[in-house]
């Protein structure tokens, strides 16, 4: 009798960060040893207090560190197995990594619709494809459609966050880096945004790496999480396990994770 | 009354010439936050190139096309050799770079094509036109029409095309533009090329009026008050600013001039700009940060 042994299917690695160090202006050390891994279709949270190195880690992955006069001085970042060292942010966006910056950064003087369109340009789509993509985003964020002709700078914080995510989705990414999406928003709006993120993940297979200070919300929606402190990963684990640990809650209030 | 109208209309039409110069600045300032001091040099260079080609017997349309080509190649070179190496540097660094660039372009222009004053004949006869009793310069009228067409084209480019939206996106937030895959180098190339084209139009009109020579590059200085009044970030502002400066200069010369012995035109625009700096530092149409209250 033969038993067919099925190989254990390891989920495919989408992104791997290996022990990176990031230095600003050639002198200021922001990240000293961060390693993390995102699987195809995963939602991973990056937790930590202000200044822990979350944003810098995201910028290192998206290539935007270069625009901040910073450099990855050690370690390696691989996206789909390819080393991304020295690849410009706009090229990485084309390859599928899109970064939703902390504080939204919508184009304030452009209308909501122009903001969204701008996200589609990199693929050089036909007019019809672009319209279809727009409708797809409006289906996810109906609220944006009602304000399509409004200047983005005049919309509410929640709408701007949705717009920033929608604009990023227009690039048809495989990995979205979401930096502090809950910042300055009412809890009910935060919940709405995270719900949409979870659905996008489930239905369209988009992977997310979410940097958050709001640990509870993040752990509820992520499957795996890393905890950053002083530029280092000091803990990691499945989101459900971390959520149950008391020291995590303690750490959130400014204590030490041990 | 006729005298007043004549002075006012003459001033407004002359003002469109200032607007043309100012628009070149606004384009580059909007897209990269750089005050491009070399805009005047680009203007001189384009006018000199055109005149030189025309003098060699190249027909008008072909000379125009070739000059345009030269300006586009120039824009690509500037982006590659000057801007790209200085990416992410402070605005003042970039400003100094354009200052240096202006000397290089001026030197190149005069070295290659000579420093003597050249006449530029665009074939526009400057016969005064009479509308009722009011005399209008035909040249000014045509110059104003050219400026209007140019502005309409730019408005179409900025509001109706993907490149235009991308340009405005970069002007709003460079980093966010980068994050969604907009290629900044490409944008800068386009903006400098468009600014070069605007410089060409302005250079030809100014050159036809006052001869093509080194002092053409000094029209930059006339653009400054226009920008301060209209705002550095608005093409509409550049137009209105130019009109205000043109009209105010003419009216001041005609009405205040006799009282203090004339010679008002050279400085009145700066005086006006100073007043604006006190009461409206962002200019009439300059972007104040949009903030939701």
mmCIF file of C-alpha atoms in Angstrom, chain B residues 7-290:
data_model
loop_
_atom_site.group_PDB
_atom_site.id
_atom_site.type_symbol
_atom_site.label_atom_id
_atom_site.label_comp_id
_atom_site.label_asym_id
_atom_site.label_seq_id
_atom_site.Cartn_x
_atom_site.Cartn_y
_atom_site.Cartn_z
ATOM 1 C CA UNK B 7 -3.260 104.220 -21.036
ATOM 2 C CA UNK B 8 -5.139 101.444 -19.281
ATOM 3 C CA UNK B 9 -5.528 99.216 -22.340
ATOM 4 C CA UNK B 10 -1.942 99.789 -23.412
ATOM 5 C CA UNK B 11 -0.841 98.833 -19.905
ATOM 6 C CA UNK B 12 -2.989 95.705 -19.765
ATOM 7 C CA UNK B 13 -1.722 94.507 -23.121
ATOM 8 C CA UNK B 14 1.881 95.167 -22.136
ATOM 9 C CA UNK B 15 1.103 93.310 -18.929
ATOM 10 C CA UNK B 16 0.372 90.086 -20.795
ATOM 11 C CA UNK B 17 4.037 90.138 -21.833
ATOM 12 C CA UNK B 18 5.000 90.120 -18.172
ATOM 13 C CA UNK B 19 2.524 87.309 -17.551
ATOM 14 C CA UNK B 20 4.181 85.203 -20.215
ATOM 15 C CA UNK B 21 7.518 85.427 -18.448
ATOM 16 C CA UNK B 22 5.957 84.788 -15.052
ATOM 17 C CA UNK B 23 4.128 81.650 -16.235
ATOM 18 C CA UNK B 24 7.461 79.964 -16.954
ATOM 19 C CA UNK B 25 8.422 80.460 -13.327
ATOM 20 C CA UNK B 26 5.100 79.238 -11.979
ATOM 21 C CA UNK B 27 5.323 75.974 -13.942
ATOM 22 C CA UNK B 28 8.657 74.988 -12.475
ATOM 23 C CA UNK B 29 7.918 76.345 -9.026
ATOM 24 C CA UNK B 30 4.688 74.370 -8.800
ATOM 25 C CA UNK B 31 6.224 71.086 -9.831
ATOM 26 C CA UNK B 32 9.468 71.214 -7.893
ATOM 27 C CA UNK B 33 9.314 74.099 -5.436
ATOM 28 C CA UNK B 34 12.292 75.669 -7.169
ATOM 29 C CA UNK B 35 12.465 79.308 -8.116
ATOM 30 C CA UNK B 36 14.145 78.870 -11.474
ATOM 31 C CA UNK B 37 16.464 81.811 -11.809
ATOM 32 C CA UNK B 38 17.556 80.499 -15.202
ATOM 33 C CA UNK B 39 14.162 81.197 -16.781
ATOM 34 C CA UNK B 40 15.449 84.515 -18.146
ATOM 35 C CA UNK B 41 18.515 82.837 -19.589
ATOM 36 C CA UNK B 42 16.303 80.206 -21.220
ATOM 37 C CA UNK B 43 14.267 83.006 -22.735
ATOM 38 C CA UNK B 44 17.403 84.671 -24.118
ATOM 39 C CA UNK B 45 18.758 81.379 -25.378
ATOM 40 C CA UNK B 46 15.589 80.501 -27.254
ATOM 41 C CA UNK B 47 15.283 83.940 -28.851
ATOM 42 C CA UNK B 48 18.963 83.913 -29.873
ATOM 43 C CA UNK B 49 18.689 80.437 -31.326
ATOM 44 C CA UNK B 50 15.656 81.423 -33.340
ATOM 45 C CA UNK B 51 17.236 84.623 -34.655
ATOM 46 C CA UNK B 52 20.462 82.852 -35.563
ATOM 47 C CA UNK B 53 18.600 80.155 -37.469
ATOM 48 C CA UNK B 54 16.414 82.708 -39.187
ATOM 49 C CA UNK B 55 19.461 84.741 -40.199
ATOM 50 C CA UNK B 56 20.946 81.652 -41.803
ATOM 51 C CA UNK B 57 17.933 81.580 -44.076
ATOM 52 C CA UNK B 58 15.945 78.904 -42.293
ATOM 53 C CA UNK B 59 12.246 79.602 -42.890
ATOM 54 C CA UNK B 60 10.167 80.914 -39.998
ATOM 55 C CA UNK B 61 8.184 77.764 -39.208
ATOM 56 C CA UNK B 62 11.189 75.451 -39.425
ATOM 57 C CA UNK B 63 13.295 77.769 -37.290
ATOM 58 C CA UNK B 64 10.532 77.800 -34.701
ATOM 59 C CA UNK B 65 10.348 74.026 -34.716
ATOM 60 C CA UNK B 66 14.124 73.602 -34.450
ATOM 61 C CA UNK B 67 14.303 76.086 -31.585
ATOM 62 C CA UNK B 68 11.558 74.190 -29.823
ATOM 63 C CA UNK B 69 13.550 71.003 -30.278
ATOM 64 C CA UNK B 70 16.656 72.677 -28.860
ATOM 65 C CA UNK B 71 14.696 73.832 -25.809
ATOM 66 C CA UNK B 72 13.314 70.328 -25.200
ATOM 67 C CA UNK B 73 16.768 68.765 -25.458
ATOM 68 C CA UNK B 74 18.028 71.477 -23.124
ATOM 69 C CA UNK B 75 15.325 70.601 -20.594
ATOM 70 C CA UNK B 76 16.280 66.912 -20.712
ATOM 71 C CA UNK B 77 19.945 67.777 -20.192
ATOM 72 C CA UNK B 78 19.190 70.107 -17.290
ATOM 73 C CA UNK B 79 17.119 67.446 -15.568
ATOM 74 C CA UNK B 80 19.789 64.791 -16.071
ATOM 75 C CA UNK B 81 22.882 66.852 -15.266
ATOM 76 C CA UNK B 82 21.669 69.385 -12.723
ATOM 77 C CA UNK B 83 18.428 68.357 -11.055
ATOM 78 C CA UNK B 84 18.805 64.615 -10.699
ATOM 79 C CA UNK B 85 22.142 64.745 -8.860
ATOM 80 C CA UNK B 86 20.622 67.317 -6.483
ATOM 81 C CA UNK B 87 17.427 65.429 -5.749
ATOM 82 C CA UNK B 88 16.187 65.726 -2.141
ATOM 83 C CA UNK B 89 18.412 68.708 -1.463
ATOM 84 C CA UNK B 90 17.040 71.858 0.106
ATOM 85 C CA UNK B 91 15.248 74.456 -1.990
ATOM 86 C CA UNK B 92 18.035 76.966 -1.533
ATOM 87 C CA UNK B 93 20.544 74.485 -2.958
ATOM 88 C CA UNK B 94 18.378 74.041 -6.024
ATOM 89 C CA UNK B 95 17.909 77.778 -6.333
ATOM 90 C CA UNK B 96 21.679 78.276 -6.293
ATOM 91 C CA UNK B 97 21.964 75.588 -8.938
ATOM 92 C CA UNK B 98 19.556 77.457 -11.214
ATOM 93 C CA UNK B 99 21.496 80.649 -10.558
ATOM 94 C CA UNK B 100 24.643 78.916 -11.767
ATOM 95 C CA UNK B 101 22.700 77.430 -14.629
ATOM 96 C CA UNK B 102 21.603 80.890 -15.749
ATOM 97 C CA UNK B 103 25.250 81.971 -16.129
ATOM 98 C CA UNK B 104 26.085 78.837 -18.075
ATOM 99 C CA UNK B 105 23.157 79.265 -20.440
ATOM 100 C CA UNK B 106 23.829 82.987 -20.937
ATOM 101 C CA UNK B 107 27.491 82.330 -21.566
ATOM 102 C CA UNK B 108 26.714 79.502 -23.935
ATOM 103 C CA UNK B 109 24.176 81.602 -25.819
ATOM 104 C CA UNK B 110 26.521 84.524 -26.326
ATOM 105 C CA UNK B 111 29.562 82.364 -26.928
ATOM 106 C CA UNK B 112 27.840 80.393 -29.649
ATOM 107 C CA UNK B 113 25.728 83.078 -31.204
ATOM 108 C CA UNK B 114 27.380 86.376 -30.432
ATOM 109 C CA UNK B 115 26.635 89.222 -28.072
ATOM 110 C CA UNK B 116 25.590 91.955 -30.482
ATOM 111 C CA UNK B 117 22.022 93.204 -30.587
ATOM 112 C CA UNK B 118 19.993 91.378 -33.216
ATOM 113 C CA UNK B 119 16.737 92.516 -34.679
ATOM 114 C CA UNK B 120 13.924 90.023 -34.626
ATOM 115 C CA UNK B 121 11.139 90.572 -37.103
ATOM 116 C CA UNK B 122 8.103 88.418 -36.509
ATOM 117 C CA UNK B 123 6.304 90.009 -39.416
ATOM 118 C CA UNK B 124 3.861 91.793 -37.166
ATOM 119 C CA UNK B 125 3.525 95.393 -38.310
ATOM 120 C CA UNK B 126 3.147 97.787 -35.468
ATOM 121 C CA UNK B 127 0.491 99.998 -36.963
ATOM 122 C CA UNK B 128 -1.731 101.567 -34.347
ATOM 123 C CA UNK B 129 -5.312 100.438 -34.473
ATOM 124 C CA UNK B 130 -8.188 102.765 -33.651
ATOM 125 C CA UNK B 131 -11.193 101.487 -31.782
ATOM 126 C CA UNK B 132 -13.428 104.530 -31.745
ATOM 127 C CA UNK B 133 -11.130 107.239 -30.484
ATOM 128 C CA UNK B 134 -8.866 104.884 -28.573
ATOM 129 C CA UNK B 135 -5.520 103.947 -30.070
ATOM 130 C CA UNK B 136 -4.310 100.387 -29.528
ATOM 131 C CA UNK B 137 -0.960 98.911 -30.519
ATOM 132 C CA UNK B 138 -1.452 96.085 -32.968
ATOM 133 C CA UNK B 139 1.688 94.325 -31.807
ATOM 134 C CA UNK B 140 0.491 94.346 -28.202
ATOM 135 C CA UNK B 141 -2.863 93.015 -29.291
ATOM 136 C CA UNK B 142 -1.301 90.084 -31.127
ATOM 137 C CA UNK B 143 1.077 89.413 -28.258
ATOM 138 C CA UNK B 144 -1.888 89.309 -25.899
ATOM 139 C CA UNK B 145 -3.724 86.918 -28.211
ATOM 140 C CA UNK B 146 -0.690 84.606 -28.332
ATOM 141 C CA UNK B 147 -0.480 84.686 -24.563
ATOM 142 C CA UNK B 148 -4.180 83.833 -24.313
ATOM 143 C CA UNK B 149 -3.819 80.841 -26.630
ATOM 144 C CA UNK B 150 -0.793 79.615 -24.716
ATOM 145 C CA UNK B 151 -2.605 79.863 -21.402
ATOM 146 C CA UNK B 152 -5.623 78.026 -22.785
ATOM 147 C CA UNK B 153 -3.349 75.221 -23.978
ATOM 148 C CA UNK B 154 -1.646 75.009 -20.594
ATOM 149 C CA UNK B 155 -5.013 74.917 -18.832
ATOM 150 C CA UNK B 156 -6.031 72.001 -21.046
ATOM 151 C CA UNK B 157 -2.760 70.231 -20.334
ATOM 152 C CA UNK B 158 -3.084 70.655 -16.586
ATOM 153 C CA UNK B 159 -6.739 69.830 -16.152
ATOM 154 C CA UNK B 160 -7.596 67.377 -18.880
ATOM 155 C CA UNK B 161 -4.576 65.120 -19.346
ATOM 156 C CA UNK B 162 -2.973 62.425 -17.232
ATOM 157 C CA UNK B 163 0.346 64.228 -17.401
ATOM 158 C CA UNK B 164 -1.354 67.358 -16.115
ATOM 159 C CA UNK B 165 -2.922 65.571 -13.155
ATOM 160 C CA UNK B 166 0.416 63.924 -12.381
ATOM 161 C CA UNK B 167 2.124 67.334 -12.540
ATOM 162 C CA UNK B 168 -0.349 68.783 -10.079
ATOM 163 C CA UNK B 169 -0.043 65.716 -7.861
ATOM 164 C CA UNK B 170 3.721 66.180 -7.681
ATOM 165 C CA UNK B 171 3.228 69.871 -6.935
ATOM 166 C CA UNK B 172 0.950 68.955 -4.025
ATOM 167 C CA UNK B 173 2.933 66.149 -2.428
ATOM 168 C CA UNK B 174 6.123 64.833 -3.950
ATOM 169 C CA UNK B 175 6.487 61.917 -1.595
ATOM 170 C CA UNK B 176 2.948 60.657 -2.045
ATOM 171 C CA UNK B 177 3.361 60.980 -5.810
ATOM 172 C CA UNK B 178 6.460 58.818 -5.603
ATOM 173 C CA UNK B 179 4.633 56.262 -3.465
ATOM 174 C CA UNK B 180 2.010 55.656 -6.147
ATOM 175 C CA UNK B 181 4.579 55.204 -8.863
ATOM 176 C CA UNK B 182 4.793 58.644 -10.464
ATOM 177 C CA UNK B 183 8.228 59.067 -12.010
ATOM 178 C CA UNK B 184 9.569 62.383 -10.710
ATOM 179 C CA UNK B 185 12.416 62.568 -13.196
ATOM 180 C CA UNK B 186 9.948 62.283 -16.056
ATOM 181 C CA UNK B 187 7.750 64.972 -14.521
ATOM 182 C CA UNK B 188 10.686 67.345 -14.153
ATOM 183 C CA UNK B 189 11.720 66.756 -17.751
ATOM 184 C CA UNK B 190 8.216 67.584 -18.925
ATOM 185 C CA UNK B 191 7.907 70.659 -16.749
ATOM 186 C CA UNK B 192 11.252 72.087 -17.833
ATOM 187 C CA UNK B 193 10.430 71.375 -21.454
ATOM 188 C CA UNK B 194 7.069 73.137 -21.134
ATOM 189 C CA UNK B 195 8.732 76.037 -19.308
ATOM 190 C CA UNK B 196 11.245 76.148 -22.157
ATOM 191 C CA UNK B 197 8.415 76.394 -24.698
ATOM 192 C CA UNK B 198 6.781 79.192 -22.738
ATOM 193 C CA UNK B 199 10.212 80.827 -22.575
ATOM 194 C CA UNK B 200 10.475 80.537 -26.345
ATOM 195 C CA UNK B 201 7.155 82.302 -26.917
ATOM 196 C CA UNK B 202 8.028 85.002 -24.399
ATOM 197 C CA UNK B 203 11.537 85.319 -25.819
ATOM 198 C CA UNK B 204 10.260 85.855 -29.350
ATOM 199 C CA UNK B 205 7.730 88.490 -28.347
ATOM 200 C CA UNK B 206 10.123 90.335 -26.057
ATOM 201 C CA UNK B 207 12.906 89.983 -28.591
ATOM 202 C CA UNK B 208 10.751 91.449 -31.321
ATOM 203 C CA UNK B 209 9.946 94.398 -29.114
ATOM 204 C CA UNK B 210 13.362 95.317 -27.734
ATOM 205 C CA UNK B 211 15.865 93.441 -29.863
ATOM 206 C CA UNK B 212 17.539 90.157 -29.013
ATOM 207 C CA UNK B 213 20.465 90.770 -26.698
ATOM 208 C CA UNK B 214 21.817 90.004 -23.265
ATOM 209 C CA UNK B 215 19.411 92.322 -21.438
ATOM 210 C CA UNK B 216 16.571 90.052 -22.524
ATOM 211 C CA UNK B 217 17.531 87.722 -19.691
ATOM 212 C CA UNK B 218 16.817 90.525 -17.243
ATOM 213 C CA UNK B 219 13.072 90.325 -17.816
ATOM 214 C CA UNK B 220 13.253 87.816 -14.957
ATOM 215 C CA UNK B 221 13.484 90.776 -12.677
ATOM 216 C CA UNK B 222 10.224 92.126 -14.082
ATOM 217 C CA UNK B 223 8.575 88.760 -13.438
ATOM 218 C CA UNK B 224 9.343 88.903 -9.725
ATOM 219 C CA UNK B 225 6.795 91.574 -8.777
ATOM 220 C CA UNK B 226 4.270 89.841 -11.024
ATOM 221 C CA UNK B 227 4.794 86.606 -9.091
ATOM 222 C CA UNK B 228 4.621 88.297 -5.729
ATOM 223 C CA UNK B 229 1.347 89.949 -6.651
ATOM 224 C CA UNK B 230 -0.231 86.971 -8.401
ATOM 225 C CA UNK B 231 1.223 84.200 -6.275
ATOM 226 C CA UNK B 232 4.019 81.782 -7.136
ATOM 227 C CA UNK B 233 1.787 78.772 -7.559
ATOM 228 C CA UNK B 234 -0.984 79.941 -9.840
ATOM 229 C CA UNK B 235 -0.940 80.396 -13.594
ATOM 230 C CA UNK B 236 -4.097 82.453 -13.273
ATOM 231 C CA UNK B 237 -2.269 84.522 -10.693
ATOM 232 C CA UNK B 238 0.632 85.083 -13.068
ATOM 233 C CA UNK B 239 -1.802 86.415 -15.662
ATOM 234 C CA UNK B 240 -3.675 88.704 -13.312
ATOM 235 C CA UNK B 241 -0.410 89.803 -11.708
ATOM 236 C CA UNK B 242 1.006 90.683 -15.114
ATOM 237 C CA UNK B 243 -2.093 92.658 -16.032
ATOM 238 C CA UNK B 244 -2.024 94.552 -12.741
ATOM 239 C CA UNK B 245 1.657 95.387 -13.089
ATOM 240 C CA UNK B 246 1.278 96.451 -16.713
ATOM 241 C CA UNK B 247 -1.748 98.631 -16.096
ATOM 242 C CA UNK B 248 -0.385 100.120 -12.874
ATOM 243 C CA UNK B 249 2.925 101.028 -14.500
ATOM 244 C CA UNK B 250 1.274 102.772 -17.394
ATOM 245 C CA UNK B 251 -1.255 104.634 -15.271
ATOM 246 C CA UNK B 252 1.337 105.674 -12.717
ATOM 247 C CA UNK B 253 3.651 106.968 -15.432
ATOM 248 C CA UNK B 254 0.828 108.948 -17.027
ATOM 249 C CA UNK B 255 -0.772 110.390 -13.930
ATOM 250 C CA UNK B 256 1.791 110.427 -11.128
ATOM 251 C CA UNK B 257 4.787 110.795 -13.451
ATOM 252 C CA UNK B 258 4.307 114.459 -14.323
ATOM 253 C CA UNK B 259 4.044 115.342 -10.639
ATOM 254 C CA UNK B 260 7.428 113.934 -9.677
ATOM 255 C CA UNK B 261 9.286 114.292 -12.932
ATOM 256 C CA UNK B 262 8.602 110.887 -14.531
ATOM 257 C CA UNK B 263 10.745 107.787 -14.507
ATOM 258 C CA UNK B 264 8.198 105.753 -12.599
ATOM 259 C CA UNK B 265 7.962 102.679 -14.816
ATOM 260 C CA UNK B 266 11.240 101.063 -13.722
ATOM 261 C CA UNK B 267 10.373 100.900 -10.051
ATOM 262 C CA UNK B 268 6.624 101.110 -9.666
ATOM 263 C CA UNK B 269 6.085 97.341 -10.019
ATOM 264 C CA UNK B 270 8.459 96.675 -7.128
ATOM 265 C CA UNK B 271 6.708 99.248 -4.992
ATOM 266 C CA UNK B 272 3.424 97.534 -5.736
ATOM 267 C CA UNK B 273 4.920 94.130 -4.893
ATOM 268 C CA UNK B 274 6.141 95.479 -1.577
ATOM 269 C CA UNK B 275 2.634 96.660 -0.721
ATOM 270 C CA UNK B 276 1.303 93.217 -1.579
ATOM 271 C CA UNK B 277 3.904 91.532 0.598
ATOM 272 C CA UNK B 278 2.502 93.486 3.517
ATOM 273 C CA UNK B 279 -1.155 92.801 2.952
ATOM 274 C CA UNK B 280 -1.200 89.457 1.113
ATOM 275 C CA UNK B 281 2.106 87.611 1.255
ATOM 276 C CA UNK B 282 0.870 84.529 -0.619
ATOM 277 C CA UNK B 283 -0.209 86.733 -3.518
ATOM 278 C CA UNK B 284 -3.709 87.036 -4.936
ATOM 279 C CA UNK B 285 -4.010 83.436 -6.089
ATOM 280 C CA UNK B 286 -1.133 81.710 -4.363
ATOM 281 C CA UNK B 287 -1.901 78.458 -2.593
ATOM 282 C CA UNK B 288 -2.453 78.867 1.030
ATOM 283 C CA UNK B 289 -2.402 75.477 2.663
ATOM 284 C CA UNK B 290 -5.865 73.958 2.451
#
